[in-house]
Coordinates of C-alpha atoms in Angstrom, one line a residue:
A8 CA -34.4 36.3 -37.5
G9 CA -37.3 35.1 -39.7
T10 CA -39.7 32.3 -39.6
A11 CA -38.2 29.0 -40.7
S12 CA -39.7 27.1 -43.5
N13 CA -39.3 24.3 -46.1
I14 CA -38.8 26.6 -49.1
T15 CA -35.7 28.5 -49.8
A16 CA -34.5 30.5 -52.8
V17 CA -31.0 29.7 -54.0
E18 CA -29.1 32.6 -55.5
G19 CA -26.2 32.4 -58.0
P20 CA -24.6 29.2 -59.3
P21 CA -25.8 25.9 -57.9
P22 CA -23.9 24.2 -55.2
P23 CA -21.2 21.9 -56.4
R24 CA -22.5 18.9 -54.5
I25 CA -26.0 17.7 -53.6
L26 CA -25.0 17.4 -50.0
D27 CA -24.4 21.1 -49.8
L28 CA -28.0 22.0 -50.5
P29 CA -29.7 23.7 -47.6
L30 CA -32.0 21.0 -46.0
G31 CA -32.3 22.2 -42.4
P32 CA -35.4 23.8 -40.8
G33 CA -33.7 27.2 -41.0
C34 CA -34.6 27.6 -44.7
R35 CA -36.2 31.0 -45.2
F36 CA -39.7 31.0 -46.7
Q37 CA -40.5 33.4 -49.5
R38 CA -44.1 34.0 -50.5
Y39 CA -45.2 33.6 -54.1
H40 CA -46.0 37.3 -54.5
Q41 CA -42.5 38.2 -53.4
R42 CA -40.9 36.0 -56.1
R43 CA -40.0 37.4 -59.4
A44 CA -42.7 36.5 -62.0
P45 CA -41.7 33.4 -64.1
A46 CA -40.1 34.2 -67.4
T47 CA -42.0 33.5 -70.6
R48 CA -41.1 30.1 -72.1
G49 CA -38.1 30.4 -74.4
A50 CA -37.2 33.9 -73.2
A51 CA -33.7 34.5 -71.8
A52 CA -33.4 33.9 -68.0
V53 CA -33.9 37.2 -66.2
D54 CA -34.2 35.9 -62.6
S55 CA -31.0 35.9 -60.5
Q56 CA -32.4 32.9 -58.6
P57 CA -32.2 29.9 -60.9
F58 CA -34.2 27.6 -58.7
T59 CA -35.9 27.2 -55.4
N60 CA -35.5 24.2 -53.1
V61 CA -38.6 22.6 -51.6
R62 CA -38.0 20.4 -48.6
I63 CA -40.5 17.5 -48.3
F64 CA -40.8 14.8 -45.7
Y65 CA -41.9 11.4 -47.1
A66 CA -43.3 8.1 -46.0
T67 CA -43.5 5.2 -48.4
N68 CA -44.2 1.5 -48.5
R69 CA -42.1 1.1 -51.7
R70 CA -39.0 -1.0 -51.4
A71 CA -35.7 0.9 -51.4
T72 CA -33.4 0.1 -54.3
G73 CA -30.1 1.0 -52.7
K74 CA -29.3 3.1 -55.8
S75 CA -27.4 6.4 -55.4
N76 CA -29.4 8.3 -58.0
P77 CA -32.2 10.1 -56.0
A78 CA -34.7 9.5 -58.8
E79 CA -34.2 5.8 -58.4
S80 CA -34.2 5.6 -54.6
F81 CA -37.4 3.6 -54.5
G82 CA -38.9 1.2 -57.0
N83 CA -42.3 -0.1 -57.7
E84 CA -42.3 -3.1 -55.4
R85 CA -43.9 -3.2 -52.0
G86 CA -41.6 -3.0 -48.9
P87 CA -41.6 -2.0 -45.3
L88 CA -42.6 1.5 -44.3
D89 CA -39.7 3.9 -44.9
L90 CA -39.5 7.5 -43.7
G91 CA -37.2 10.4 -44.5
E92 CA -36.9 13.7 -46.3
L93 CA -36.2 14.8 -49.9
T94 CA -35.4 18.0 -51.8
V95 CA -36.9 19.1 -55.1
S96 CA -35.7 22.2 -56.9
V97 CA -38.3 24.2 -58.7
P98 CA -37.0 26.3 -61.6
S99 CA -37.3 30.1 -61.7
R100 CA -39.2 29.7 -65.0
H101 CA -41.9 27.7 -63.4
N102 CA -45.5 28.2 -64.6
P103 CA -48.1 27.6 -61.8
G104 CA -49.8 24.3 -62.3
D105 CA -47.0 22.7 -64.4
V106 CA -44.3 20.2 -63.5
E107 CA -41.6 21.2 -66.0
R108 CA -39.4 18.2 -67.1
P109 CA -37.2 17.8 -70.1
K110 CA -39.1 17.0 -73.3
W111 CA -37.3 15.3 -76.2
F112 CA -39.5 17.0 -78.8
R113 CA -38.2 20.3 -77.5
G114 CA -34.7 19.2 -77.8
E115 CA -34.4 18.8 -74.0
F116 CA -32.4 15.7 -73.1
R117 CA -31.0 16.8 -69.7
A118 CA -32.6 18.6 -66.8
R119 CA -31.6 22.2 -66.2
E120 CA -32.1 23.8 -62.8
D121 CA -33.4 27.0 -64.2
R122 CA -36.0 25.2 -66.4
H123 CA -36.9 21.9 -64.8
F124 CA -38.0 20.2 -61.6
I125 CA -35.1 18.1 -60.2
L126 CA -35.2 15.6 -57.4
R127 CA -31.9 16.5 -55.8
F128 CA -31.7 14.6 -52.6
V129 CA -33.5 11.7 -50.9
K130 CA -32.4 10.8 -47.4
P131 CA -34.0 7.9 -45.4
L132 CA -34.0 8.8 -41.8
G133 CA -36.0 6.2 -39.9
A134 CA -39.3 6.8 -38.1
D135 CA -38.1 8.4 -35.0
S136 CA -35.7 10.9 -36.6
T137 CA -38.2 11.8 -39.4
H138 CA -41.0 12.5 -36.9
S139 CA -38.6 14.5 -34.8
R140 CA -37.7 16.6 -37.8
I141 CA -41.3 17.0 -38.9
A142 CA -42.2 18.3 -35.4
A143 CA -39.3 20.8 -35.6
A144 CA -40.4 22.0 -39.0
V145 CA -44.0 22.3 -37.9
D146 CA -42.9 24.3 -34.8
S147 CA -41.0 26.7 -37.0
A148 CA -43.8 27.2 -39.6
Q149 CA -46.0 30.2 -39.3
T150 CA -49.1 28.1 -39.6
H151 CA -47.8 25.2 -37.3
S152 CA -49.6 22.9 -39.8
L153 CA -48.8 20.4 -42.5
F154 CA -50.4 18.7 -45.5
V155 CA -50.1 15.1 -46.6
F156 CA -50.3 14.3 -50.3
V157 CA -51.2 10.8 -51.5
H158 CA -50.6 10.4 -55.3
G159 CA -52.7 8.4 -57.7
F160 CA -52.3 5.8 -60.4
K161 CA -49.3 5.7 -62.7
N162 CA -46.9 7.5 -60.4
S163 CA -43.3 6.7 -59.7
F164 CA -41.7 8.0 -56.4
E165 CA -39.9 10.6 -58.4
N166 CA -43.1 11.9 -60.1
A167 CA -44.9 12.0 -56.8
A168 CA -42.1 14.0 -55.3
Y169 CA -42.4 16.5 -58.1
R170 CA -46.1 16.9 -57.8
T171 CA -45.9 17.4 -54.0
A172 CA -43.2 20.1 -54.5
Q173 CA -45.4 21.8 -57.2
L174 CA -48.4 21.9 -54.9
A175 CA -46.3 23.2 -52.0
Y176 CA -44.7 25.9 -54.1
D177 CA -47.8 27.0 -55.9
M178 CA -49.9 27.2 -52.7
S179 CA -47.3 29.5 -51.3
F180 CA -48.0 29.4 -47.7
D181 CA -45.9 28.2 -44.8
E182 CA -47.2 24.7 -44.3
V183 CA -44.9 21.6 -44.1
P184 CA -45.3 19.3 -47.1
V185 CA -45.4 15.5 -46.6
L186 CA -45.6 12.9 -49.3
Y187 CA -47.1 9.5 -48.8
S188 CA -46.1 7.3 -51.8
W189 CA -47.5 3.8 -52.3
P190 CA -46.0 1.4 -54.9
S191 CA -47.7 2.4 -58.1
R192 CA -46.1 0.7 -61.1
G193 CA -45.9 4.0 -62.9
S194 CA -47.3 2.5 -66.1
L195 CA -50.5 3.0 -68.1
T196 CA -50.7 -0.8 -68.6
A197 CA -50.5 -1.6 -64.9
Y198 CA -53.9 -0.4 -63.8
R199 CA -55.0 -3.6 -62.2
A200 CA -51.6 -4.1 -60.5
D201 CA -51.9 -0.5 -59.1
E202 CA -55.4 -1.3 -57.7
H203 CA -53.9 -4.3 -55.9
E204 CA -51.0 -2.2 -54.4
A205 CA -53.4 0.6 -53.4
A206 CA -55.5 -1.8 -51.4
A207 CA -52.4 -3.4 -49.9
S208 CA -51.1 0.0 -48.8
V209 CA -54.0 1.0 -46.6
D210 CA -52.6 -0.3 -43.3
S211 CA -49.3 1.4 -43.8
L212 CA -51.0 4.8 -44.5
E213 CA -53.2 4.3 -41.4
K214 CA -50.1 3.7 -39.2
F215 CA -48.3 6.7 -40.6
L216 CA -51.2 9.0 -40.2
L217 CA -51.8 8.0 -36.6
D218 CA -48.1 8.5 -35.8
L219 CA -48.1 11.8 -37.6
A220 CA -51.1 13.0 -35.5
A221 CA -49.5 11.8 -32.3
K222 CA -45.9 13.1 -32.9
S223 CA -46.0 16.1 -35.3
G224 CA -47.4 18.6 -32.9
A225 CA -49.3 20.1 -35.9
R226 CA -52.2 22.4 -35.2
D227 CA -53.8 21.2 -38.4
I228 CA -53.1 18.2 -40.6
H229 CA -54.7 18.5 -44.0
L230 CA -55.0 15.4 -46.2
I231 CA -55.0 15.6 -50.1
A232 CA -55.3 12.6 -52.3
H233 CA -55.6 12.2 -56.1
S234 CA -57.2 9.6 -58.3
M235 CA -56.6 6.0 -57.0
G236 CA -54.8 7.5 -54.0
T237 CA -58.2 8.6 -52.7
R238 CA -59.0 4.9 -52.2
V239 CA -56.0 4.5 -50.1
L240 CA -56.8 7.6 -48.0
T241 CA -60.5 7.0 -47.5
S242 CA -59.9 3.4 -46.6
A243 CA -57.2 4.4 -44.1
L244 CA -59.5 7.0 -42.5
R245 CA -62.3 4.3 -42.3
L246 CA -59.9 2.1 -40.4
I247 CA -58.9 4.9 -38.1
A248 CA -62.5 5.6 -37.3
E249 CA -63.3 1.9 -36.6
R250 CA -60.1 1.0 -34.7
H251 CA -59.1 4.2 -32.9
G252 CA -61.5 7.2 -33.2
G253 CA -60.5 10.7 -32.3
Q254 CA -60.7 14.0 -34.2
L255 CA -57.2 14.1 -35.6
F256 CA -57.3 15.9 -39.0
R257 CA -58.6 19.1 -40.5
Q258 CA -59.5 19.2 -44.2
V259 CA -59.8 16.2 -46.4
V260 CA -59.5 16.9 -50.2
L261 CA -60.4 14.2 -52.7
A262 CA -59.3 15.2 -56.2
A263 CA -60.6 13.2 -59.2
P264 CA -61.5 10.3 -57.0
D265 CA -61.3 6.9 -58.8
I266 CA -63.8 5.4 -56.4
A267 CA -67.0 3.6 -57.4
V268 CA -70.1 5.8 -56.8
S269 CA -71.8 2.8 -55.0
A270 CA -68.8 2.7 -52.5
F271 CA -69.0 6.4 -51.6
D272 CA -72.0 6.2 -49.3
S273 CA -73.2 8.0 -46.2
T274 CA -71.6 5.4 -43.9
L275 CA -68.1 6.0 -45.4
I276 CA -68.6 9.8 -45.2
T277 CA -69.7 9.6 -41.6
Q278 CA -66.6 7.5 -40.7
I279 CA -64.3 10.0 -42.5
R280 CA -65.9 13.0 -40.8
S281 CA -65.6 11.3 -37.4
T282 CA -61.8 11.6 -37.7
L283 CA -61.9 15.4 -38.5
K284 CA -61.8 18.3 -36.1
D285 CA -64.7 20.7 -35.7
S286 CA -65.3 23.0 -38.7
A287 CA -63.3 20.6 -41.0
R288 CA -64.7 19.8 -44.4
V289 CA -64.5 16.9 -46.9
T290 CA -64.0 18.5 -50.3
M291 CA -64.3 16.6 -53.6
Y292 CA -63.2 17.9 -57.0
A293 CA -64.7 16.3 -60.1
S294 CA -64.8 16.9 -63.8
S295 CA -66.8 15.8 -66.9
A296 CA -63.6 16.1 -69.0
D297 CA -61.6 13.5 -67.1
W298 CA -60.8 10.9 -69.7
A299 CA -58.8 8.8 -67.3
L300 CA -61.8 8.3 -65.1
R301 CA -63.9 7.5 -68.2
A302 CA -61.5 4.7 -68.9
S303 CA -61.9 3.5 -65.3
E304 CA -65.6 3.7 -65.7
V305 CA -65.4 1.4 -68.7
I306 CA -63.1 -1.1 -66.8
H307 CA -65.4 -1.2 -63.7
R308 CA -68.7 -0.6 -65.5
E309 CA -69.7 2.0 -62.9
Q310 CA -69.4 5.7 -62.7
R311 CA -66.5 7.1 -60.7
V312 CA -67.0 9.6 -57.9
G313 CA -64.7 12.1 -59.7
Q314 CA -67.0 12.3 -62.8
T315 CA -69.7 14.9 -63.1
G316 CA -71.4 13.3 -66.1
P317 CA -74.2 12.3 -66.6
E318 CA -74.6 14.1 -63.3
P319 CA -72.3 14.9 -60.3
L320 CA -72.4 12.9 -57.1
V321 CA -73.8 15.2 -54.4
I322 CA -73.9 13.7 -50.9
D323 CA -74.5 15.2 -47.5
G324 CA -71.3 16.0 -45.7
V325 CA -69.2 16.5 -48.8
D326 CA -68.6 19.7 -50.8
T327 CA -68.7 18.7 -54.4
I328 CA -66.9 21.1 -56.8
D329 CA -67.2 20.7 -60.5
A330 CA -63.8 21.7 -61.9
T331 CA -64.5 20.8 -65.5
E332 CA -63.4 24.3 -66.8
T333 CA -59.9 23.8 -65.3
S334 CA -59.3 20.5 -67.0
T335 CA -56.6 21.6 -69.5
D336 CA -54.2 18.7 -69.7
F337 CA -54.5 15.9 -72.3
L338 CA -56.4 13.4 -70.2
G339 CA -58.1 16.1 -68.1
H340 CA -57.0 14.2 -65.0
A341 CA -54.4 16.5 -63.4
Y342 CA -56.6 19.6 -63.1
Y343 CA -56.3 19.4 -59.3
A344 CA -52.8 20.9 -59.6
R345 CA -53.8 23.7 -61.9
Q346 CA -53.9 27.4 -60.9
G347 CA -57.7 27.6 -60.4
V348 CA -58.0 24.5 -58.1
V349 CA -54.8 25.5 -56.2
G350 CA -56.2 28.9 -55.6
D351 CA -59.4 27.3 -54.2
L352 CA -57.2 25.1 -52.0
V353 CA -55.5 28.1 -50.5
K354 CA -58.9 29.5 -49.5
L355 CA -59.9 26.2 -48.1
L356 CA -56.8 25.2 -46.2
L357 CA -55.4 28.5 -45.1
Q358 CA -58.4 30.7 -44.8
R359 CA -60.9 27.9 -43.9
L360 CA -63.6 29.4 -46.1
E361 CA -66.7 27.5 -46.9
P362 CA -67.6 27.2 -50.6
K363 CA -70.1 30.1 -50.7
R364 CA -67.2 32.4 -49.7
R365 CA -64.7 31.1 -52.2
N366 CA -65.8 32.7 -55.5
L367 CA -67.5 29.5 -56.6
L368 CA -70.8 29.4 -58.5
E369 CA -73.5 27.6 -56.5
T370 CA -75.8 25.3 -58.5
S371 CA -78.0 22.3 -57.8
L372 CA -79.9 19.5 -59.4
L373 CA -83.6 19.4 -59.0
N374 CA -84.5 19.0 -55.3
R375 CA -81.0 18.1 -54.4
L376 CA -78.2 19.5 -52.2
P377 CA -76.1 22.3 -53.8
Y378 CA -72.8 21.7 -55.5
W379 CA -70.3 24.3 -56.8
L380 CA -68.7 25.3 -60.1
L381 CA -65.1 26.3 -60.2
L382 CA -64.6 28.8 -63.0
N383 CA -61.4 29.3 -64.9
D384 CA -60.9 32.8 -63.5
T385 CA -60.7 31.7 -59.9
R386 CA -57.2 32.8 -58.5
P387 CA -55.4 32.5 -55.2

């Protein structure tokens, strides 16, 4: 009898129907180093396990569409808070840091379970049932902990599910993954609309986080947000501090924050830290190679917190980590999911190590607080 988890390897041919996928809390966890190494791109499949299912709980204030296709379960319009669970399959050929999806320029027009992430199942459950299942999953997990991921600008529900699955899979420790998805339009041309929806989603996230803290039974609740999602998270934590109080959460991770430097002040940091347990940290990853945030800076005419140029924002109470060397995608905006940052997250979330013990290079501006450089050779 092993420890239950949210990740299970599936051997042999895939089940004939989505409903036959193993979704219950009895799924056997398999650590990353126990998995067969991913095959090289284009090589013949050598792994007998074509994909691995990752079970994720979700909360969203997107409006349900009523469509049967899991990828179209929720649209881009705002609706009432909806809770449930979903399953994403991660291919055996997965490369850490990537979300493999079909690419037309590679002649890929349909998703294959041994090559691509697939959203296989979305099941709305209602608040009570979802919280009950989260509590059962947390109780079965070795860490008795969970993390909540809040996505950023230009994300559909489907894309947010894939990224949550990738983070859970690549971090490779037994912690229950939870997605909070706000109604981003999922379009490069809808930046202002996304800003409006992000602001309108704060109350819903506040309510969900309070319920999660009260009902999950988790020893630790870690909060990870990316890009515009950091606005939703930090605003929700500010409201929790003002309206409720209490040390409810453990680590807060802000990746590539699309927040104005002038808004990220000591008052906000004090409010966020007041919601955290003892020894918890606020960690911020930034980059000078983030072209998406450079565009945001032009729009707002103000530097964003997630930029390190012309100089990084270093503020008391926040561990600032310059991850410029890990910015390998086209826009340099998704580095938070790359192997180097994920490796650092494992040391932070699982081992609770402070920056000076995480193989980071300490540096500082003249007469300022220190900040940290994440080098490309950092590994889990």
